[in-house]
XYZ file of C-alpha atoms in Angstrom:
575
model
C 2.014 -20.661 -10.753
C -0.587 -18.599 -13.094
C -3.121 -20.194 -14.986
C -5.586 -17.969 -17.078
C -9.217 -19.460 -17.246
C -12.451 -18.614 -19.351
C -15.495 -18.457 -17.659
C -17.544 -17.456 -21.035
C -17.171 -14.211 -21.612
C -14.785 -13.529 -19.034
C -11.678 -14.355 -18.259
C -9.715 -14.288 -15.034
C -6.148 -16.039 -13.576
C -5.833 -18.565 -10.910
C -2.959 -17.744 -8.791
C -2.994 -21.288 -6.364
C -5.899 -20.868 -4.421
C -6.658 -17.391 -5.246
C -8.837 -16.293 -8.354
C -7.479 -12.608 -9.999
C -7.799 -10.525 -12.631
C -11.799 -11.157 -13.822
C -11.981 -9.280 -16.837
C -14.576 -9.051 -19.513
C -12.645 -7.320 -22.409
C -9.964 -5.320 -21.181
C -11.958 -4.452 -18.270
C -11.168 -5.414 -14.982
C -13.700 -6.280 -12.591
C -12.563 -8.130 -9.833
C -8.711 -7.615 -8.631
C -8.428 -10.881 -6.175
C -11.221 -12.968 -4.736
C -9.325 -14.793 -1.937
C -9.958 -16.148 2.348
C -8.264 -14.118 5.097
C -7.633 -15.597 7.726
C -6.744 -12.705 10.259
C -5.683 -12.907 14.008
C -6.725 -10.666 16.739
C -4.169 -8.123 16.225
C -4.978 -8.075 12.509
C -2.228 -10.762 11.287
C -2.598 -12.436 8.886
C -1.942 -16.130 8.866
C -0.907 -18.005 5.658
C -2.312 -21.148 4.739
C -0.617 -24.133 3.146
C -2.038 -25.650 0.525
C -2.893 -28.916 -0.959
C -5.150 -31.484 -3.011
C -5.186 -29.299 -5.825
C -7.398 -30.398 -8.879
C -8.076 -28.108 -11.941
C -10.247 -28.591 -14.575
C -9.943 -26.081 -17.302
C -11.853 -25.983 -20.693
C -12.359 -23.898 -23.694
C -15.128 -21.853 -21.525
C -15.095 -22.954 -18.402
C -13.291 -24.556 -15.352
C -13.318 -25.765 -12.443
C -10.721 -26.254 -9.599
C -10.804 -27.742 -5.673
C -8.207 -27.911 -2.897
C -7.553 -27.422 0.537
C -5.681 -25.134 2.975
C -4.949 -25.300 6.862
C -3.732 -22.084 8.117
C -1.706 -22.366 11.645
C 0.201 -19.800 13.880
C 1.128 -19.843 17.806
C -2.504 -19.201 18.691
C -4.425 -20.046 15.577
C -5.448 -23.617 13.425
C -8.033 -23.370 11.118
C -9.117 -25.594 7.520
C -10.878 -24.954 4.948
C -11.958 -26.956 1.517
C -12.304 -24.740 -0.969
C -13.851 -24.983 -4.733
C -13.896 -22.311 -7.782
C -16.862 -22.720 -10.302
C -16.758 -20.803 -13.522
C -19.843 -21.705 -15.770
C -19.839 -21.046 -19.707
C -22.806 -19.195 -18.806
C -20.357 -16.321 -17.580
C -20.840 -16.743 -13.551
C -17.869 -17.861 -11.471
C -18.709 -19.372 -7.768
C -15.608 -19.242 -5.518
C -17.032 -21.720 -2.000
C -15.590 -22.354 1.154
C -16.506 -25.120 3.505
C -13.926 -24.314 6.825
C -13.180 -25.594 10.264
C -11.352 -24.685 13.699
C -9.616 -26.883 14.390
C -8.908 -25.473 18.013
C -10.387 -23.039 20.139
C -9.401 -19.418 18.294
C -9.787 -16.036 18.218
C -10.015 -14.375 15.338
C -10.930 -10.568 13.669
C -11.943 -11.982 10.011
C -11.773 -15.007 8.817
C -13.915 -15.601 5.350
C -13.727 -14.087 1.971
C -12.152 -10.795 0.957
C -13.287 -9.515 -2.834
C -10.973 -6.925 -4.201
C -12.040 -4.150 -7.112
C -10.212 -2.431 -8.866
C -9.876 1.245 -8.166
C -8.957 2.896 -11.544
C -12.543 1.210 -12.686
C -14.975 2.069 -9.945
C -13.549 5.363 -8.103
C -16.039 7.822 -8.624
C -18.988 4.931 -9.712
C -22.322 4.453 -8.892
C -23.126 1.450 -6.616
C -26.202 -0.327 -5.713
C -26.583 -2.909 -2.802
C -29.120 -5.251 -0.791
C -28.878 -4.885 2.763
C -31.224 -6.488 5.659
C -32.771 -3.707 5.859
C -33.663 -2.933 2.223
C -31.906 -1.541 -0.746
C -28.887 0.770 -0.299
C -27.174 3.205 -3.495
C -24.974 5.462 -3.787
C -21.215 6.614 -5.178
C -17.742 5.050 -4.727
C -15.348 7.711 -4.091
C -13.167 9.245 -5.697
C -11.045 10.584 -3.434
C -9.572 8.155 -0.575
C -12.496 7.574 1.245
C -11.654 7.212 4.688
C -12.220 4.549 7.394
C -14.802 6.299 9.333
C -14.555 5.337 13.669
C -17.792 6.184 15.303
C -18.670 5.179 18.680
C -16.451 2.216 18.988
C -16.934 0.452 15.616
C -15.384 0.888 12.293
C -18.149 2.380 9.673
C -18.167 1.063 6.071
C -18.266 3.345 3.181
C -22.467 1.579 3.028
C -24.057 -0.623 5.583
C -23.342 -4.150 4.706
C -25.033 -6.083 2.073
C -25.559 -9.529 0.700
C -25.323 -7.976 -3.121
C -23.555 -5.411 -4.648
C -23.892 -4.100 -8.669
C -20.988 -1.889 -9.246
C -21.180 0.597 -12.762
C -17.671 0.323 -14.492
C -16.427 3.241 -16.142
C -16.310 1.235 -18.981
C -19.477 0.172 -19.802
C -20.635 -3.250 -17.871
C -21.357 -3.555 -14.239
C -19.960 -6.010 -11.753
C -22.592 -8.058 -10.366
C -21.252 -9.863 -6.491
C -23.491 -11.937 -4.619
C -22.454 -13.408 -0.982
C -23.703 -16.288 0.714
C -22.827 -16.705 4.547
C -22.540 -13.611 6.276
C -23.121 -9.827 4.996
C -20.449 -8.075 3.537
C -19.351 -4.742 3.483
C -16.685 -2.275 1.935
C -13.956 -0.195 2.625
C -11.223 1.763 0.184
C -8.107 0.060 0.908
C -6.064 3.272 -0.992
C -5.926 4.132 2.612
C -2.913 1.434 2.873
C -1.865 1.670 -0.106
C -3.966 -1.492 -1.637
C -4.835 -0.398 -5.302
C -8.333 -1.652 -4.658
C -11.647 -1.271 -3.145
C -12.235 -4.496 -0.869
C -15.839 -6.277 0.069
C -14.867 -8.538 3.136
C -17.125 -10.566 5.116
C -18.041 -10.025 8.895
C -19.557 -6.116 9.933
C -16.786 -4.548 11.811
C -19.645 -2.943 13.941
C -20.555 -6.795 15.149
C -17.010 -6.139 17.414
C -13.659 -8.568 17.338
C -12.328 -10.596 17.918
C -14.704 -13.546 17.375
C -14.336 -16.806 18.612
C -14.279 -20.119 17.067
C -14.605 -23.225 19.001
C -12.022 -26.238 18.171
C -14.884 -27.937 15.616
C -17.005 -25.442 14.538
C -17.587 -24.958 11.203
C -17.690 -21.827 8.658
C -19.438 -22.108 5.495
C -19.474 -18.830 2.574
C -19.399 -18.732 -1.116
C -18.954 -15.340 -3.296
C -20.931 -15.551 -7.044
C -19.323 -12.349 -9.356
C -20.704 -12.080 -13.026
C -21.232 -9.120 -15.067
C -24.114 -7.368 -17.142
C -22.638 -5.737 -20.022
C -19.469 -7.072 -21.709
C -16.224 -4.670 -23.339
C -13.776 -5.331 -26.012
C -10.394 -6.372 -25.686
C -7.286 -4.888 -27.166
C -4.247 -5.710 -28.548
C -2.084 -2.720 -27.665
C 1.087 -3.993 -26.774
C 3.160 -2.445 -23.686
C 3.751 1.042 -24.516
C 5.194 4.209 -22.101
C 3.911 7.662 -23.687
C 6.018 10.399 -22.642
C 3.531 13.987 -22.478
C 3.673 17.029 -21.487
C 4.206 18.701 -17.779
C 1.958 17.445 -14.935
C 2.912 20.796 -12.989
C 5.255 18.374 -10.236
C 8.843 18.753 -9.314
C 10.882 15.892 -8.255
C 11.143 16.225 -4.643
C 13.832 15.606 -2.566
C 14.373 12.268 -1.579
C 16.159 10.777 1.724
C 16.598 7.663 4.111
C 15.928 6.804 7.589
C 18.940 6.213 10.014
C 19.963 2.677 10.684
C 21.256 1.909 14.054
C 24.392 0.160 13.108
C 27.662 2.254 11.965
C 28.149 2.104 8.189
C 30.821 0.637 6.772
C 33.414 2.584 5.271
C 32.155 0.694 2.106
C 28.836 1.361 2.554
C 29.606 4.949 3.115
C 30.901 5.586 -0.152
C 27.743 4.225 -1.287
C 25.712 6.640 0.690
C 27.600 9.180 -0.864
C 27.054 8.148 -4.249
C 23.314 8.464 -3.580
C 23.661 11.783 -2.380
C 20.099 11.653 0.010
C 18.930 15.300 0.322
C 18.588 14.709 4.100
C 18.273 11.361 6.846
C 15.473 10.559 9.286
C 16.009 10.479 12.476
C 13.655 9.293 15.411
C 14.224 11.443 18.711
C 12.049 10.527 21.896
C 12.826 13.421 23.861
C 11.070 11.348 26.655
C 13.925 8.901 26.674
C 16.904 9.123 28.278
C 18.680 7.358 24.573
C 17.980 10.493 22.447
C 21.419 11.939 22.488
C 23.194 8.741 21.285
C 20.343 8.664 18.801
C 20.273 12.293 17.589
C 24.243 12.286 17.613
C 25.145 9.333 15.563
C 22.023 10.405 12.812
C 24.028 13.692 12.560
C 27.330 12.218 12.162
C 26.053 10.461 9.290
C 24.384 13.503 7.896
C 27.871 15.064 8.416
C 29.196 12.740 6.190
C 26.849 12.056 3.335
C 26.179 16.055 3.583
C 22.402 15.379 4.311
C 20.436 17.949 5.866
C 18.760 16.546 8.867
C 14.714 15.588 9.165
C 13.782 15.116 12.626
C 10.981 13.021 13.176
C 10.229 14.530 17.040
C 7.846 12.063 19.314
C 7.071 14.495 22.231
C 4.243 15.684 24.780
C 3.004 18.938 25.254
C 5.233 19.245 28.958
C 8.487 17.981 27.538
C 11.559 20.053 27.939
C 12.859 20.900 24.154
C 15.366 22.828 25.417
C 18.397 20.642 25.320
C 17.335 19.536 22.129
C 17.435 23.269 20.479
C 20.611 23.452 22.168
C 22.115 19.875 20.449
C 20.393 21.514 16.997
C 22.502 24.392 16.899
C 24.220 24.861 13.605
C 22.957 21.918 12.559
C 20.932 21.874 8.464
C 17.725 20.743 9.792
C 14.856 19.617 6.986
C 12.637 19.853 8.693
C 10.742 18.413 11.902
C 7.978 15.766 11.705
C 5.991 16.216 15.127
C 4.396 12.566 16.665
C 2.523 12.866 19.810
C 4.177 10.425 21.911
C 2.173 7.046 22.180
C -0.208 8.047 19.831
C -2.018 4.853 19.015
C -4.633 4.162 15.975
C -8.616 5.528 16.482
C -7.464 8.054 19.205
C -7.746 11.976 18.776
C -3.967 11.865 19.029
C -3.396 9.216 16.282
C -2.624 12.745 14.377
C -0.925 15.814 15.785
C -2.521 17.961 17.309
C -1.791 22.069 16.609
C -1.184 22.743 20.006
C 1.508 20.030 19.973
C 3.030 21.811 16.627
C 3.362 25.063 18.580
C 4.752 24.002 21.438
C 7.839 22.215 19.150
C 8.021 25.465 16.870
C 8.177 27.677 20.388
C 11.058 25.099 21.586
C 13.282 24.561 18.984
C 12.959 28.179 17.873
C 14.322 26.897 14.505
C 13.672 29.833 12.224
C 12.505 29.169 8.545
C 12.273 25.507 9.259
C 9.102 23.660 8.264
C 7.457 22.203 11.193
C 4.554 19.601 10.517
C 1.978 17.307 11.637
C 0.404 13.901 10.579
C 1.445 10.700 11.579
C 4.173 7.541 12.354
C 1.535 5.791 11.008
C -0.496 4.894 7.691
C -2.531 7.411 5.653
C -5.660 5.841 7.298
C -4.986 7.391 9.998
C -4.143 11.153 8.614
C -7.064 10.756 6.395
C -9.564 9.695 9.068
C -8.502 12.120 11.767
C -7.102 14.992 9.689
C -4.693 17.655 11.128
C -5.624 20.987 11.564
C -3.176 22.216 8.169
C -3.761 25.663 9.353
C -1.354 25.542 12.291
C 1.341 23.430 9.927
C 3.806 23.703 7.818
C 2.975 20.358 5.878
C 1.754 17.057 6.626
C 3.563 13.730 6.880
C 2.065 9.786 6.874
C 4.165 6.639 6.635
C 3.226 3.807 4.334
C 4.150 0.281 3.223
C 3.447 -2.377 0.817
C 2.274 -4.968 3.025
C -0.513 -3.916 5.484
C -2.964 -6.412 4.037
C -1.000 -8.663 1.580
C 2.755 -9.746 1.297
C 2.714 -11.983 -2.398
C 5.086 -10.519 -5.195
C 1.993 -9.373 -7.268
C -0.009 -7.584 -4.616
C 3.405 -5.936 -3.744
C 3.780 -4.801 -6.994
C -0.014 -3.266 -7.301
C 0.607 -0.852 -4.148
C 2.183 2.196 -6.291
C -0.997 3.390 -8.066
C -2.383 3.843 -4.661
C 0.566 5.668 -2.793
C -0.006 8.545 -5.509
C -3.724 8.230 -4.679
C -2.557 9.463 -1.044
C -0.881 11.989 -2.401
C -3.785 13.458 -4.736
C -6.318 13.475 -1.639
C -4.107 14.758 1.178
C -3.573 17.789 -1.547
C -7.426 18.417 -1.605
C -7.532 18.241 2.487
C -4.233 19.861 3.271
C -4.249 22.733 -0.327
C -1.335 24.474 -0.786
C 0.506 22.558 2.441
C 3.596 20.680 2.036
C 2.972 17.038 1.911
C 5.912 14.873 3.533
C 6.163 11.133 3.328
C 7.697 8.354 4.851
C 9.316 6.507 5.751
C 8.423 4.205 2.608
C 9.182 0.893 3.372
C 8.453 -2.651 1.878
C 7.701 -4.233 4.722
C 5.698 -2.556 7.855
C 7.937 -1.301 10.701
C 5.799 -2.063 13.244
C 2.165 -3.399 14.222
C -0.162 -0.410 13.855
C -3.283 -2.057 14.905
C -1.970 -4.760 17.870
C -4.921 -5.029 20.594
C -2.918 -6.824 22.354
C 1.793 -7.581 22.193
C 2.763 -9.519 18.809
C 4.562 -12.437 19.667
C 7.804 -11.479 17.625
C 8.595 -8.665 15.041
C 8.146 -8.786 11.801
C 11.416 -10.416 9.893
C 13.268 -8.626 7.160
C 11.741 -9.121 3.914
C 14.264 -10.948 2.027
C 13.293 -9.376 -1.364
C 14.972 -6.087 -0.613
C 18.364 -7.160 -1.762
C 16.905 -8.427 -5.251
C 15.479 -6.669 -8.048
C 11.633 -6.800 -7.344
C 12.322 -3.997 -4.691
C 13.991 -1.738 -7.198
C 11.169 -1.867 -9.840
C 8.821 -1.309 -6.776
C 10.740 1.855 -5.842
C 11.119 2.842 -9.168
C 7.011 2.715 -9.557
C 6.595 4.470 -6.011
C 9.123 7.133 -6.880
C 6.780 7.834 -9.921
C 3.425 8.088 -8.091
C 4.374 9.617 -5.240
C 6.323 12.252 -7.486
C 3.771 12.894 -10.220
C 0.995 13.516 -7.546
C 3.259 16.043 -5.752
C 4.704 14.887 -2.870
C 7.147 17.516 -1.300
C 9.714 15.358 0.054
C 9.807 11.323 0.324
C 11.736 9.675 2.975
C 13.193 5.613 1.457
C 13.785 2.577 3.671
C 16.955 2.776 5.667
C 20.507 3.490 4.999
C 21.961 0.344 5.261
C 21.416 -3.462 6.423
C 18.679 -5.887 5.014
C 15.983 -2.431 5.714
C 18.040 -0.052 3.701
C 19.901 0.294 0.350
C 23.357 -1.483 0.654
C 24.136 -4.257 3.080
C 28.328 -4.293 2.295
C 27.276 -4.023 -1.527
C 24.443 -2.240 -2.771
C 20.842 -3.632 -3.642
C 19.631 -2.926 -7.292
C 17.150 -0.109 -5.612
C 20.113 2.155 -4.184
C 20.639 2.770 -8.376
C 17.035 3.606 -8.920
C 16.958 5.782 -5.632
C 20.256 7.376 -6.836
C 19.063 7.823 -10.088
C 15.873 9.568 -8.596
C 18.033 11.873 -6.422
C 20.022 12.854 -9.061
C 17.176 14.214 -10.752
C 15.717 16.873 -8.103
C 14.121 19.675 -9.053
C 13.697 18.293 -12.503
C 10.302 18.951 -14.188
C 7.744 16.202 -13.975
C 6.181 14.899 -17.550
C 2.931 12.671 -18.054
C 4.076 9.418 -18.689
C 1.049 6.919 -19.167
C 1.514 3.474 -20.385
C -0.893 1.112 -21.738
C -0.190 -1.713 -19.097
C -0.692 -0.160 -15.736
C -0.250 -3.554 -13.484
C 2.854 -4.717 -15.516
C 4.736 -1.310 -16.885
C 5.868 1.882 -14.760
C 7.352 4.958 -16.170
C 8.766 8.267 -14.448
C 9.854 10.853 -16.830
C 11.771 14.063 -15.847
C 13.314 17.006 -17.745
C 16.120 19.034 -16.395
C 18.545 20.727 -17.769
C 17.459 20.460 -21.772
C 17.124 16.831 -21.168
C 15.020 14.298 -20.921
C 15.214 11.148 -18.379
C 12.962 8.012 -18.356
C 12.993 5.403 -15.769
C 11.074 2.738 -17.207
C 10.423 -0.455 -14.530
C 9.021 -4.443 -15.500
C 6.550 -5.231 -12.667
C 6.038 -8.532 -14.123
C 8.225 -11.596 -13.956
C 8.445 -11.905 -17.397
C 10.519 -10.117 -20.196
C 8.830 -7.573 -21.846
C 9.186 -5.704 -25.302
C 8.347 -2.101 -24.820
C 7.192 0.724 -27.146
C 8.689 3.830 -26.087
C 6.706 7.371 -27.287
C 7.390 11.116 -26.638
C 10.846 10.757 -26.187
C 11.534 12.167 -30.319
C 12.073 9.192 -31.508
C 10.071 6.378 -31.015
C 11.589 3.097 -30.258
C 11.489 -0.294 -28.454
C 13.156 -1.412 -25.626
C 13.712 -4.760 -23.966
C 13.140 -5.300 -20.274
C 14.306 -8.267 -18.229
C 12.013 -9.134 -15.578
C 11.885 -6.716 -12.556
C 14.326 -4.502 -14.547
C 14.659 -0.796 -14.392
C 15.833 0.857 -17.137
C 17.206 4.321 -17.473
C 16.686 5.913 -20.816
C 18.456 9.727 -21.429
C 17.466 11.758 -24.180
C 19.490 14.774 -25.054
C 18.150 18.472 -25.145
C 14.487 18.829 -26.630
């Protein structure tokens, strides 16, 4: 449940136990202020709350609980409060406590800001060592891995003032442990975050069963803005310069239904991944149902090839031959996170263009990975024919609202593997909602991830709907959805509300990209397309709430309604 709270001049929304959306005006400061409580192989562990007491006045509040957060190898409690004065300063505490012997990589506050306000912003800290300034940037900044340790984007600090583009600055003071930053655009979060605990200082960390863990987190700004009252609006402009690419799906193991087939079909994907480890002895089975399926949707092929330098491709060119290939994503085999090889390297992309001798096909390089990785370690684009990262919407966070943020930042990818890859085609996928497997494990998860329920309901389609328009008005060459079918893909014996949006999308290929800004970024997508004299919208709720929207640009203006999650698709005639 949502609560909105004044804290003076600012107001923000309590969402449980976590405090979001700290705005002064219509500018946001603070995105979430919540605790993390993270494993050693970077899970996070949710916490169940209770003894929940809010106070709320005219200009200030004041609420108090407590959460116990428990896994296989993890117990830990906490008693948390969240202050906010009239005088305009809001205290989130946290008074914690093993409650067995753990080990842990972070557990403590994470502070999230917003990165439409302070991308490109001056910053000013207080480390131990003295003061510390500098810029925010613009581009995905990446996570730096020097000599064993992760490096912030500054050394850690124990206060951080933060310019706005808009006029005030975010003041953050942290009490506890020193706290430093990292962009998390690099997994898609549509934030900067501040989290406690140097990564340099090593992990995991131990608690012992008893030991306590005290912080507290004071945020207040200098400077105030004015709020609006423009209501939710799409503005349809003029040409960002972007095509819509072709879009496809991964392969799903199990044998479609004749059903589901049809389905496929109706989609019309321009082409299916498929997974080949030419080291394994499985590929054929693999490679040969994938092309089946391609056979019968009349998908071209994209070959996502995990291989060593040594391995034999040429049984592989032979099964290829004749066959519409996309093209062929190269993956060193084994690569793992903060190695040399968690990209590809060029040699690697030669030796796969010398052994499938697959003439005019693009052959690239990245990773299986997340843009972190391709941003951190960055291929050499000069031996490629494009680039390729995977990404998600749950690396750090999993709640319907944090989901629903990610978009913004997947075109964010987009706009900085342009500047570091120019003129290369820029491939990516799989997009999933839910991670496919552990990238950063130090040591075997206990069990896999479960299916994420919400992809049969109608928060996934307004998701894809908003990815579709990021990734595609940023200029991706080719985006590869989920899976084809079964609780990962688009139809599980009837079709989930996002096989209409994807086949909505496909149908549009090739069609001419148009500006489409809205006046409610968090709650409101649009992706607008012309092709063929006409004029498509795809306008998508992100909120849970009916909205009344203001439609612009499209010759007429007009309002539409939108059920919650819905995606509407809005055609105007020749222009």
């Amino acid at each position: 449940m949502l609560r909105e709270v004044r804290a003076g001049g600012l107001t923000a929304v309590l969402d449980g136990v976590d405090l979001r959306y700290v705005r002064t005006g219509d500018v946001e400061l603070v995105r979430r202020i919540y605790v993390a409580v993270r494993d050693r192989n970077w899970n996070t562990i949710p916490g169940v709350v209770s003894d929940v007491e809010l106070e709320a006045r005219d200009d200030s509040f004041e609420a108090r609980f407590s959460v116990r957060h428990t896994s296989h190898d993890t117990d830990f409690s906490w008693a948390g409060s969240i202050v906010g004065g009239a005088d305009g300063r809001i205290v989130f505490a946290m008074d914690g406590r093993a409650e067995r012997d753990m080990l842990y990589n972070r557990v403590g506050f994470c502070v999230l800001q917003p990165w439409r306000e302070c991308a490109g912003r001056p910053f000013r800290g207080t480390t131990p060592d003295g003061p510390v300034d500098g810029v925010l940037p613009d581009l995905v900044g990446p996570q730096r891995f020097e000599n064993g340790v992760y490096v912030p984007l500054f050394p850690s600090v124990s206060r951080l003032e933060i310019d706005y583009a808009e006029g005030p600055t975010a003041v953050f003071e942290f009490d506890g442990d020193l706290f430093e930053t990292e962009d998390q655009r690099n997994w898609t979060d549509a934030s900067f975050k501040t989290y406690c605990t140097p990564l340099a200082l090593g992990f995991p960390h131990e608690l012992k069963q008893g030991q306590e863990l005290t912080q507290a987190v004071t945020v207040y700004a200098n400077g105030s803005a004015e709020a609006s009252s423009a209501p939710p609006r799409l503005t349809v402009g003029a040409p960002t310069g972007a095509r819509v690419p072709p879009v496809g799906l991964g392969v799903a193991a199990a044998e479609p239904s004749a059903a589901e087939l049809e389905l496929l079909r109706e989609l019309a994907p321009a082409h299916l991944r498929c997974d080949v480890h030419v080291g394994e002895a499985s590929w054929r089975g693999v490679l040969g149902h994938a092309l089946e399926l391609c056979g019968a949707t009349g998908a071209a092929l994209e070959l996502a090839l995990f291989m060593r330098e040594d391995d034999d491709l040429a049984p592989l060119r032979d099964a290829l031959a004749g066959v519409d290939v996309a093209r062929v994503l190269v993956v060193p085999e084994g690569a793992q996170t903060v190695t040399p090889e968690e990209t590809t390297p060029p040699e690697l992309v030669r030796a796969a263009r010398d052994g499938l001798a697959l003439d005019g096909v693009p052959v690239a390089g990245g990773t299986d990975m997340y843009f972190c990785e391709v941003n951190r370690t960055k291929p050499q684009a000069d031996a490629m024919d494009g680039v390729f990262w995977s990404l998600n919407a749950q690396v750090h966070a999993f709640d319907d609202i944090s989901v629903l943020e990610t978009p913004e930042a997947q075109g964010e990818q987009v706009r900085a593997a342009r500047a570091f890859a120019p003129g290369k085609a820029l491939f990516v996928g799989p997009v999933t909602l839910k991670r496919r497997y552990n990238v950063n494990a130090t040591v075997a998860d206990a069990e896999p991830d479960p299916p994420d329920p919400r992809q049969t309901g109608p928060i996934a389609a307004a998701w894809t709907a908003a990815s579709a328009k990021h990734l595609t008005e940023q200029g991706a060459s080719a985006v590869t959805y989920f899976e084809t079918t079964g609780i990962r893909g688009v139809a599980d014996g009837a079709p989930f509300p996002l096989h209409r949006v994807l086949a909505d999308v496909s149908a549009l290929r090739g069609g001419e990209v148009l500006a489409c800004a809205t006046t409610r970024p968090l709650e409101l997508a649009g992706l607008a397309v012309r092709r063929d004299g006409a004029t498509t919208l795809l306008a998508a709720n992100l909120t849970p709430a009916a909205q009344r929207v203001e439609l612009h640009g499209l010759g007429d203006d007009r309002t539409i309604d939108l059920a919650p999650y819905e995606v509407a698709r809005i055609d105007e005639g020749a222009t």
